[in-house]
Coordinates of C-alpha atoms in Angstrom, one line a residue:
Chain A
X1 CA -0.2 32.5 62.7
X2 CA 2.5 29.3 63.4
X3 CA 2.0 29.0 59.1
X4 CA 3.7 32.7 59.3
X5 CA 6.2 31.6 61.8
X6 CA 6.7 28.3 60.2
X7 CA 7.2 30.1 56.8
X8 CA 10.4 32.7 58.5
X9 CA 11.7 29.6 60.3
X10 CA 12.5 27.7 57.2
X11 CA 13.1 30.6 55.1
X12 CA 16.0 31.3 57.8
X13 CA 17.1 27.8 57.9
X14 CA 17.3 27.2 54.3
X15 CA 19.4 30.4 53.7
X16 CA 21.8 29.3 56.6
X17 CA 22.0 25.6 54.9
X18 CA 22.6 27.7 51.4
X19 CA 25.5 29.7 52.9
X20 CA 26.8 26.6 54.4
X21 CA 27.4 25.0 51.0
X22 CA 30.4 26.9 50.1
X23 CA 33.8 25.1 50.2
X24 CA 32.7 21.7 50.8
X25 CA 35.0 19.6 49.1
X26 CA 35.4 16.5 51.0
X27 CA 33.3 13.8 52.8
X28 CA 35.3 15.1 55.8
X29 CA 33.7 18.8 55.2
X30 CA 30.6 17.3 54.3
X31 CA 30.4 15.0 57.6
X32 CA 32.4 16.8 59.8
X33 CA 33.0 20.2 59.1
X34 CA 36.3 19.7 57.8
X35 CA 37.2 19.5 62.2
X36 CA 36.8 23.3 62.2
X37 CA 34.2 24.0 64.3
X38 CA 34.3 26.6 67.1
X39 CA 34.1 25.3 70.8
X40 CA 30.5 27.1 70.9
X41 CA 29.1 26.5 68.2
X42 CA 30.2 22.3 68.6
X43 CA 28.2 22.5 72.1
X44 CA 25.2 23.8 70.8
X45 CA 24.7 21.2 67.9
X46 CA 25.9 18.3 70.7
X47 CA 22.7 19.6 72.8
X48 CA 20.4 20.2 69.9
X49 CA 21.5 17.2 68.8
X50 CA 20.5 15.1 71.8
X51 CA 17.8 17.1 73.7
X52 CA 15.1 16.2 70.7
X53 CA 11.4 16.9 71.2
X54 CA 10.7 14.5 73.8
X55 CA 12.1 17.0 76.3
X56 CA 8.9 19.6 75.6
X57 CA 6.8 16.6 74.7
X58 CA 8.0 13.1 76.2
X59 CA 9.8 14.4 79.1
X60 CA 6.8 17.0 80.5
X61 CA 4.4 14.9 80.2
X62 CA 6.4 12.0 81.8
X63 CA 7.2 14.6 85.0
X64 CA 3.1 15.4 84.8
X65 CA 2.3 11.8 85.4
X66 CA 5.0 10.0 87.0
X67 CA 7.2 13.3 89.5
X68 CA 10.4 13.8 90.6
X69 CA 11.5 10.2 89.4
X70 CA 11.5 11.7 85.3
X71 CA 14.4 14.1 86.3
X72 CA 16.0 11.7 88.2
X73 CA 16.0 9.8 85.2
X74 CA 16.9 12.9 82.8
X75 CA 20.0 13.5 85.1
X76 CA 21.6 10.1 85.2
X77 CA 21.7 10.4 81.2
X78 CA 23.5 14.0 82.1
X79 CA 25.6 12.3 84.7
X80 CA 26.9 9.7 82.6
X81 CA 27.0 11.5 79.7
X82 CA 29.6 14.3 81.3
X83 CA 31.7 11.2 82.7
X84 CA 31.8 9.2 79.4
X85 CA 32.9 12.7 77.5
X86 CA 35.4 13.7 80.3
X87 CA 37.0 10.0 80.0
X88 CA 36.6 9.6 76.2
X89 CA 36.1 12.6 74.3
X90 CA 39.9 13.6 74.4
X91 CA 40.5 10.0 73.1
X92 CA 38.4 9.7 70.1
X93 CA 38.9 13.5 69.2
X94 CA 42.8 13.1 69.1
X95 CA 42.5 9.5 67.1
X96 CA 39.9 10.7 65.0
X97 CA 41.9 13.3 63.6
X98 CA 45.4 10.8 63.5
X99 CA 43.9 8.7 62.0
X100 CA 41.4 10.8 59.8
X101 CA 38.2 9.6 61.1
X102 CA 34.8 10.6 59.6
X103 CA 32.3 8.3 60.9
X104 CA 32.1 6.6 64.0
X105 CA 32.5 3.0 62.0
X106 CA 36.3 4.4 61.1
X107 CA 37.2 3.8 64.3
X108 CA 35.4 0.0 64.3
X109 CA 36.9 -0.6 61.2
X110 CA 40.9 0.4 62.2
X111 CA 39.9 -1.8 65.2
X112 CA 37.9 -4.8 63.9
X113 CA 38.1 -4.5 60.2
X114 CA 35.6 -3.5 57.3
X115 CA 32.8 -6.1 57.8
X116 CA 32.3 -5.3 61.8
X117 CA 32.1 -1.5 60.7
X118 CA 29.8 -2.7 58.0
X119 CA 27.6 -5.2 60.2
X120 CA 27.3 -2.0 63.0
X121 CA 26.3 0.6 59.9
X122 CA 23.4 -2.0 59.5
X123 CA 22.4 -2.5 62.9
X124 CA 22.5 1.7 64.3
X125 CA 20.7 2.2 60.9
X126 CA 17.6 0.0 61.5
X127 CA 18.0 0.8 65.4
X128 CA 18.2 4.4 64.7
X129 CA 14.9 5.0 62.5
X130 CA 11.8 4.7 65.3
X131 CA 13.9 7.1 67.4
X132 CA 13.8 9.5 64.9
X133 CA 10.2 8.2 64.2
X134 CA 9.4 9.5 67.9
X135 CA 10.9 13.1 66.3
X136 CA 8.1 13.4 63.6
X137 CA 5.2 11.5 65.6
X138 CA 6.2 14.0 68.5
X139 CA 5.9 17.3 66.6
X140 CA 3.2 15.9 63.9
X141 CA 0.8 15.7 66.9
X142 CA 1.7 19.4 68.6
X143 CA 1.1 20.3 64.8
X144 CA -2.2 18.5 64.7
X145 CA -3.5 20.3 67.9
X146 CA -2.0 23.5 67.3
X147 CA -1.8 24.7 63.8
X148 CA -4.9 22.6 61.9
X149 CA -2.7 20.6 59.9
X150 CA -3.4 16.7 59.7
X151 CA -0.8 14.2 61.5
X152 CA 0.7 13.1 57.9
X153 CA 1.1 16.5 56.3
X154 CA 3.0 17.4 59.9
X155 CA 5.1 14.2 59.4
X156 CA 5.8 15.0 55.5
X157 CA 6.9 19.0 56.1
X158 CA 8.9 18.1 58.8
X159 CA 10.4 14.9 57.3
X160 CA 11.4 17.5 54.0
X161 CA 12.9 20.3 56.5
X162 CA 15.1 17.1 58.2
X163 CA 16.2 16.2 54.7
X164 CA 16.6 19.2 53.2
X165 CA 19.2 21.0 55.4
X166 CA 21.3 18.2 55.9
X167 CA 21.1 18.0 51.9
X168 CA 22.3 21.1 51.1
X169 CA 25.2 21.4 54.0
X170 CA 26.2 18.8 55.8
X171 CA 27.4 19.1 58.7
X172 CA 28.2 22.4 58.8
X173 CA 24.7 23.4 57.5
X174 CA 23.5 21.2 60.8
X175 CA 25.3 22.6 63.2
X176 CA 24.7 26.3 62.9
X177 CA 21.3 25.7 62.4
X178 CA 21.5 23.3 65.5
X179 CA 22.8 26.3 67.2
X180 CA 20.3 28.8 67.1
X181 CA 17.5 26.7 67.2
X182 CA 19.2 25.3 70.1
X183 CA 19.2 28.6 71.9
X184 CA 15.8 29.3 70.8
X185 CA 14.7 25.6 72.7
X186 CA 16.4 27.2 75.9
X187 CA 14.8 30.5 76.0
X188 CA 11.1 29.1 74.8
X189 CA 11.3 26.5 77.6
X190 CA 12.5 29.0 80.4
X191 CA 9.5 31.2 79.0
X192 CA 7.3 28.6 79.0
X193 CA 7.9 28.0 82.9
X194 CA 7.7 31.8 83.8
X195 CA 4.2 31.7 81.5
X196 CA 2.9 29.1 83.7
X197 CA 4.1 30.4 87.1
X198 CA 2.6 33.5 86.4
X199 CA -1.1 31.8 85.0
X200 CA -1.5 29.5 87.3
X201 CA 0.2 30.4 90.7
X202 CA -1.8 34.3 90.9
X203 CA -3.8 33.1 94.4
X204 CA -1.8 30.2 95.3
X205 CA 1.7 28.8 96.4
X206 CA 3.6 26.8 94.4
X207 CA 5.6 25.3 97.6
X208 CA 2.6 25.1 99.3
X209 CA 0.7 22.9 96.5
X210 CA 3.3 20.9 95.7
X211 CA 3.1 19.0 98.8
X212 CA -0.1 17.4 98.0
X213 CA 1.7 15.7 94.7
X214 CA 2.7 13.1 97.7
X215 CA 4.0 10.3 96.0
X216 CA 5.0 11.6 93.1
X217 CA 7.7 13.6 95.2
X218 CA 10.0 10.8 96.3
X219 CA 11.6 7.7 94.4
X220 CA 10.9 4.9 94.4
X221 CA 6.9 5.4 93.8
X222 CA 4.9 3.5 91.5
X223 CA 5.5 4.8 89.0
X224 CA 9.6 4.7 89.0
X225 CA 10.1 1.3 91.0
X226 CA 14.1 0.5 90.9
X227 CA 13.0 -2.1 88.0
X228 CA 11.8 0.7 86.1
X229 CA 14.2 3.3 86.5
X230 CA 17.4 0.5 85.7
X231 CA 15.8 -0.8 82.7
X232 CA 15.1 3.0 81.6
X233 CA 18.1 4.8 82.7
X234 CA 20.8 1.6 81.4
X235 CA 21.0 2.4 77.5
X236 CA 20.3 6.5 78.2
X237 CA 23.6 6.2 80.4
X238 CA 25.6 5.2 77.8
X239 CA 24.1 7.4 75.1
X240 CA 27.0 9.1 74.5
X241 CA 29.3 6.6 73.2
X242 CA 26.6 3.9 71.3
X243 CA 24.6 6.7 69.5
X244 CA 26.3 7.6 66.1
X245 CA 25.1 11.3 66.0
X246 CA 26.8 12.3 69.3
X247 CA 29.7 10.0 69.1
X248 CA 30.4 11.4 65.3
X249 CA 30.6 14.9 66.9
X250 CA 33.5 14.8 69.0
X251 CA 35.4 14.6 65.3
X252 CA 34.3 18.3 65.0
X253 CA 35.7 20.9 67.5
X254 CA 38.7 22.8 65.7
X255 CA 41.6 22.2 68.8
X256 CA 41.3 20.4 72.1
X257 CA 40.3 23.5 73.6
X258 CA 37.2 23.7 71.7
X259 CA 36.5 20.0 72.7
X260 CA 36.7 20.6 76.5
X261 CA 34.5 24.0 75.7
X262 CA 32.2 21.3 73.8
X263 CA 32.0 19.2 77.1
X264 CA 31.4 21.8 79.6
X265 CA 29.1 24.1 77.7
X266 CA 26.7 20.7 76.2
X267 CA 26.8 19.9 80.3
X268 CA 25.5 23.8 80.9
X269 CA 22.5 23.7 78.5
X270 CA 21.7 20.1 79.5
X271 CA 21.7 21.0 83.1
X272 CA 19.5 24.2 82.7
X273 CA 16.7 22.6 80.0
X274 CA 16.4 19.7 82.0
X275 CA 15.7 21.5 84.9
X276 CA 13.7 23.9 83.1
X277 CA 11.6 20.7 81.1
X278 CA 10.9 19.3 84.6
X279 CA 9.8 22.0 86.3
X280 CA 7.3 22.5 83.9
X281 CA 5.8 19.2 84.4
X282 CA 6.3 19.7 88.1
X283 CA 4.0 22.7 87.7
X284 CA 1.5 21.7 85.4
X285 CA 0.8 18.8 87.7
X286 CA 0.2 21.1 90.7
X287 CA -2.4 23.0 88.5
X288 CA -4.2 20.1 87.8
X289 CA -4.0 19.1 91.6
X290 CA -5.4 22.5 92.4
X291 CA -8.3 22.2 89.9
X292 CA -6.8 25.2 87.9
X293 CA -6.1 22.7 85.3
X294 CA -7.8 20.1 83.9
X295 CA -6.3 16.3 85.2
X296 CA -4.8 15.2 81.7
X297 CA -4.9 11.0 81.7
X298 CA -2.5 10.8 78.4
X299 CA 1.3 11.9 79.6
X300 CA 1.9 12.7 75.8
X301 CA -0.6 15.3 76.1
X302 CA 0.5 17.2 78.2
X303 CA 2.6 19.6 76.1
X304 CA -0.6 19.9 74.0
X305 CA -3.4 20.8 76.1
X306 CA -0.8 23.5 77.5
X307 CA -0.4 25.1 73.9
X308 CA -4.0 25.1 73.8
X309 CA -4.5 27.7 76.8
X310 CA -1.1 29.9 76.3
X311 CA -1.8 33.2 74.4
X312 CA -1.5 32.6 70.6
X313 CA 1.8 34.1 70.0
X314 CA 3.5 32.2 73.0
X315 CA 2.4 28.8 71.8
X316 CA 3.4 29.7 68.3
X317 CA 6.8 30.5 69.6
X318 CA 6.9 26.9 71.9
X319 CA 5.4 24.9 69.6
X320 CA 8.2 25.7 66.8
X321 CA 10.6 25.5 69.6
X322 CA 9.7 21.9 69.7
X323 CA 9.4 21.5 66.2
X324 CA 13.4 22.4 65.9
X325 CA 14.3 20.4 68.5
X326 CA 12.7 17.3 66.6
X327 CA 14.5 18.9 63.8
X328 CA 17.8 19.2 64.9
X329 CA 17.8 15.7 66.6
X330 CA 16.6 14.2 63.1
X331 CA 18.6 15.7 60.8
X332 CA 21.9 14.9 62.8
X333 CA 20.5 10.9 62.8
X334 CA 19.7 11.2 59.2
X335 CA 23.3 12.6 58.5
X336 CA 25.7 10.7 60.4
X337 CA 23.7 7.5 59.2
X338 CA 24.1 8.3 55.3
X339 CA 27.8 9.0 56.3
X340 CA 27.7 5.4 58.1
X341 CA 26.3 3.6 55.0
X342 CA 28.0 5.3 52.4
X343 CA 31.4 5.1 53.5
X344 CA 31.8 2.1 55.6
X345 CA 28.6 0.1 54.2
X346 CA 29.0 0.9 50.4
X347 CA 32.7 2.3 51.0
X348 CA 32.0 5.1 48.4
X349 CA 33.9 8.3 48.8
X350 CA 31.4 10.6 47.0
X351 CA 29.2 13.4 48.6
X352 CA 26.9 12.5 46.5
X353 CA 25.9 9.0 47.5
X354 CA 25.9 10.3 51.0
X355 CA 23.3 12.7 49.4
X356 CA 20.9 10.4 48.2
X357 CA 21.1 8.5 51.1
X358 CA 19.6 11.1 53.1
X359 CA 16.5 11.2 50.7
X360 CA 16.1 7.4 51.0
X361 CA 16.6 7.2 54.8
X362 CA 14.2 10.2 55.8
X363 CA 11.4 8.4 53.5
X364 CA 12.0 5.3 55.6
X365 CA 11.8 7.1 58.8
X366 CA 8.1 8.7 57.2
X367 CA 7.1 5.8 56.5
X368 CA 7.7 4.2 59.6
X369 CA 6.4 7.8 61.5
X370 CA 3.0 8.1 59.5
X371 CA 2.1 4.1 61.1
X372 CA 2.6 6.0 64.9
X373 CA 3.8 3.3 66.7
X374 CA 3.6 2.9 70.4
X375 CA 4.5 5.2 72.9
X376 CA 7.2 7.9 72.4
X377 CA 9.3 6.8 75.6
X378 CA 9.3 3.2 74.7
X379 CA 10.2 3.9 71.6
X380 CA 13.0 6.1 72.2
X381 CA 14.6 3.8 74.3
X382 CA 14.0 0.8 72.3
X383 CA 17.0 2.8 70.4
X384 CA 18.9 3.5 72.8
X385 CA 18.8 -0.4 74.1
X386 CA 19.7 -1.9 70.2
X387 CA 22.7 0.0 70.0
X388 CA 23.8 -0.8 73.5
X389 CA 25.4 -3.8 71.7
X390 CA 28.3 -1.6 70.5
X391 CA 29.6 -0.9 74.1
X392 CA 31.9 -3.8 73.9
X393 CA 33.9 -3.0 70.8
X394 CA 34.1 0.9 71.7
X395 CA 35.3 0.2 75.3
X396 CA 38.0 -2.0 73.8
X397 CA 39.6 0.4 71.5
X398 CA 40.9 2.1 74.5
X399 CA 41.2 -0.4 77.4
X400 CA 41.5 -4.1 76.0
X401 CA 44.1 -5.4 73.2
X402 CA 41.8 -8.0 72.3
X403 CA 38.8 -9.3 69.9
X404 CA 39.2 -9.1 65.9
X405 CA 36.6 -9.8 63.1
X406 CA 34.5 -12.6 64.6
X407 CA 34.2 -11.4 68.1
X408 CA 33.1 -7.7 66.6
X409 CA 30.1 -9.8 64.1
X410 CA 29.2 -12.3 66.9
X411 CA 28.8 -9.2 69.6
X412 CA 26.7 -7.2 67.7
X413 CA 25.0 -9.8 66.0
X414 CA 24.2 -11.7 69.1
X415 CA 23.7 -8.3 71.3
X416 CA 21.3 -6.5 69.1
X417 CA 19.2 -9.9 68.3
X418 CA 18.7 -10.4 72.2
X419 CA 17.7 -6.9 72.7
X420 CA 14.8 -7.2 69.5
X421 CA 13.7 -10.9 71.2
X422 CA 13.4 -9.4 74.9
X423 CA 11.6 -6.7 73.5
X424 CA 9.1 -8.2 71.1
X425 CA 8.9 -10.8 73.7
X426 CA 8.3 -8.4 76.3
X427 CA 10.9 -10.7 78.5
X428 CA 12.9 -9.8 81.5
X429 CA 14.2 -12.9 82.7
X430 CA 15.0 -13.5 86.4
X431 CA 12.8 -9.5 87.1
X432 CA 16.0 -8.5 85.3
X433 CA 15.2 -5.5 83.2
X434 CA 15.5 -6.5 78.9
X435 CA 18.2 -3.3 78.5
X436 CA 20.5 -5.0 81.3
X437 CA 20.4 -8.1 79.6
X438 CA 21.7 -6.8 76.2
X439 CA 24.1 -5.0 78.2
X440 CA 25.4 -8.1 79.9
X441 CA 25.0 -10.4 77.0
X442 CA 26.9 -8.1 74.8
X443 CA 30.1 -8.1 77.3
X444 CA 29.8 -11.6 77.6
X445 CA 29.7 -12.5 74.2
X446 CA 32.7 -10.2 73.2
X447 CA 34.7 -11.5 76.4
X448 CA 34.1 -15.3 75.1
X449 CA 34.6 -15.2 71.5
X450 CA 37.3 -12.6 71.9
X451 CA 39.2 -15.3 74.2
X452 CA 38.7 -18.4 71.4
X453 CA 40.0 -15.7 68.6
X454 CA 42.8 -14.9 70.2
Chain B
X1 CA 40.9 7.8 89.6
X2 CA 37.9 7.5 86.7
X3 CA 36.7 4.4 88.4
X4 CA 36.8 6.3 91.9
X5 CA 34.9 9.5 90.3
X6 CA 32.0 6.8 88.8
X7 CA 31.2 5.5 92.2
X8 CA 31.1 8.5 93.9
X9 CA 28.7 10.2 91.4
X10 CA 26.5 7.4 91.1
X11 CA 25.8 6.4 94.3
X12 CA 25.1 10.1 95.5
X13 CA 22.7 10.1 92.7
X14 CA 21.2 6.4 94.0
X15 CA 20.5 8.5 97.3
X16 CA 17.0 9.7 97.1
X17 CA 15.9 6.1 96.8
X18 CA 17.2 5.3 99.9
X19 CA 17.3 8.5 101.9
X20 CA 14.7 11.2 100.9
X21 CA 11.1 10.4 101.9
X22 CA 9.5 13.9 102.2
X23 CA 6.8 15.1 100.5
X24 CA 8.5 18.5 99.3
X25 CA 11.1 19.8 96.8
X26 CA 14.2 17.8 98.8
X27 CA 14.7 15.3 96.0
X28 CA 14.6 17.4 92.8
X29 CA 17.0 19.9 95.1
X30 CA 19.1 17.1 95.9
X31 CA 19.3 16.0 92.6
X32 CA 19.7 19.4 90.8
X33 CA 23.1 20.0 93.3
X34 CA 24.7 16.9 93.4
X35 CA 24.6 17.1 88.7
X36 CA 25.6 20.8 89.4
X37 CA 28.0 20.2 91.8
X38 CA 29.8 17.3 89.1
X39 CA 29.4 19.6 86.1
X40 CA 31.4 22.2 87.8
X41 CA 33.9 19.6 88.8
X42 CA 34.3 18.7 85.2
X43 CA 34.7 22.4 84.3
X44 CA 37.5 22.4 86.7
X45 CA 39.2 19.4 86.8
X46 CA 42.0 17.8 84.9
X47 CA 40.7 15.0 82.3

């Protein structure tokens, strides 16, 4: 059955990606939709975008085992996210299209010069591929439970479906694609939590279960001590501004009106799945309390064992509800990187290099996928913490007249380093979490060597 | 005025781990309000 369902879903896709071919002329329609995109339609590929599949799979199963401390962690990112946009968004729309941005490394490059937006292409490049490893580990093993196909053929179809779209349209073949799926994600997930309610809560209260979760209804527990929850909720904060894909969008909404729409409508559907996304972990954690559910010792299986008991048709639907959101997240990585290193790595002004690139990249990103490293969490933010480095040299453009060349090498250089020996070094000097250190050290760094340049 | 909005938001979200200690829905409430209470202040508001 999810073979049939697979079969429509990309049938659909493709023909959307085919019909956004037309009329792409430029790297600037090819990247960025030519900065014609609707209000609506901009907030729906922003969310796609960044909700990926560790919301159904990642953030569930986090909620399961760990309680209230996962949303508190979810909403921070939200939080901050809404502030950052509010603050910057207006800026780096209205320079963007002054100065005819197309990558987020335009900006770096007006500010710093061509080797800083070269040295950053490098570093959000090799940062960027085991998050959207996490993408095709994350749906590969929904596939593996739910539909009989191995782990590596999941990783391969959905590694093609990444490359595919993005291949054919760009950005504009991304983001409407983005936005049904990403309406799709909302209405499986709110689904998916009326499904439950309804299995599991027949001949028993919800409210009166969910007491006996104890712990795992406050913060701090053991689970999310302060340590835990800073050294987690650090690089998510500032996801906004250090991740490419995100950062790349505010380029696209047609007029400043669809910008703001952008803002306030990507805050709506991040709001209501988060909620949603919780709950359901919330829930499924009260079932297993009540012995209607098995106790499930693996957080990251969560999302699995649940397809396994839904009706057929219902986990058919969910799990290619979480297959999309692992799309649209990976294809939006997979096309603002190729933008990154073709035009400010290679400095080529061809589609077509930007073309290949995505072939090359999403075969790295198998590669690195079919070894399934580690656990999808760590890994995601393992991402978020390399590009932290960034922060600096993107805060500067708008508040601080200072740094040039060297103090944009020697930031990153020295910030993203730190962050890859704290990490492989599992180090947190002083009980200071690793993702605070490559915060602190990348400010430092560009404060001091922006000083001597000067 | 940016710098004002950032403390306020993050410390009412810092609450719970200071202030909320029952064993019911009071923190995911608390939290759910205080992020719907901001996103329809940025709705609102001038940026």
């Amino acid at each position: 059955m999810f073979i049939y369902a697979f079969v429509v879903y990309a049938v659909i896709g493709t023909a959307i990606a085919v019909y956004a071919m037309r009329g792409i002329k430029s790297q600037e329609d090819y990247y960025i939709g030519g900065r014609r995109i609707s209000g609506i339609i901009s907030a729906l590929t922003y969310s796609a975008t960044t909700y990926s599949a560790f919301m159904m799979v990642g953030l569930v199963g986090l909620t399961y085992a760990s309680g209230v401390g996962a949303l508190g962690f979810e909403l921070f990112y939200l939080v901050g996210t809404l502030l950052l946009l509010s603050t910057y968004a207006p800026k780096v729309w209205e320079l963007g299209k002054k100065r005819g941005y197309i990558t987020p490394g335009d900006m770096i490059a007006d500010r710093y010069g061509d080797v800083v937006a070269r040295t950053m292409a490098i570093i959000v490049s090799i940062a960027l591929i085991p998050y959207i490893s996490v993408q095709l580990i994350g749906v590969s093993l929904i596939l593996e439970k739910n539909s009989g196909l191995d782990f590596s053929t999941g990783v391969i179809i959905s590694a093609f479906l990444i490359a595919f779209w993005a291949f054919l349209g760009g950005l504009r073949s991304v983001a409407w694609t983005d936005a049904i799926q990403g309406v799709f994600m909302l209405i499986l997930a709110l689904s998916t939590v009326i499904w439950v309610y309804n299995y599991g809560f027949q001949n028993t209260s919800f409210f009166e279960e969910l007491p006996k979760l104890g712990e795992l209804l406050v913060v701090p527990n053991k689970v999310w001590t302060p340590f835990r929850f800073v050294a987690l909720t650090v690089p998510w904060f500032f996801f906004a501004l250090t991740n490419p894909q995100v950062f790349q969008r505010l380029y696209i909404p047609k007029n400043e009106i669809a910008l703001r729409r952008m803002v306030v409508l990507f805050g709506l559907f991040g709001f209501i799945y988060t909620i949603l996304v919780t709950f359901l972990g919330l829930e499924l954690r009260v079932l297993s309390n009540a012995e209607i559910l098995p106790m499930i010792k693996n957080r990251d299986a969560v999302t699995p064992t649940l397809l396994g008991i839904m009706p057929s048709w219902l986990g058919v639907a969910v799990s290619l509800s979480i297959f999309a959101a692992a799309i649209t997240t990976a294809n939006s990585i997979v096309l603002t990187l190729s933008s990154m290193i073709s035009k400010d790595l290679f400095k080529s002004e061809n589609i077509h290099t930007g073309k290949i690139l995505i072939v090359v990249l999403t075969s790295a990103i198998t590669m690195f996928a079919l070894q399934k490293p580690g656990y999808i969490v760590e890994l995601s933010v393992l991402s978020s913490t390399l590009l932290l480095c960034q922060l600096p040299l993107i805060f500067s453009v708008f508040h601080w007249n200072i740094g040039g060349k060297t103090s944009g090498i020697l930031t990153l250089s020295v910030g993203f380093l730190s962050a890859i020996l704290l990490f492989s070094l599992k180090m947190n000097p002083l009980g200071i979490p690793a993702s605070v250190w490559v915060f602190t050290i990348s400010f430092a760094v560009f404060f001091i060597t922006a000083k001597v340049e000067k | 005025m940016k710098s004002l909005e950032a403390i306020i938001i993050l410390t009412a979200m810092i609450v719970p781990f200071v202030a909320i200690k029952s064993y019911d829905i009071s923190t995911y409430a608390y939290w759910s309000i205080i992020t719907g209470i901001y996103l329809v202040y940025i709705s609102i508001s001038r940026w």
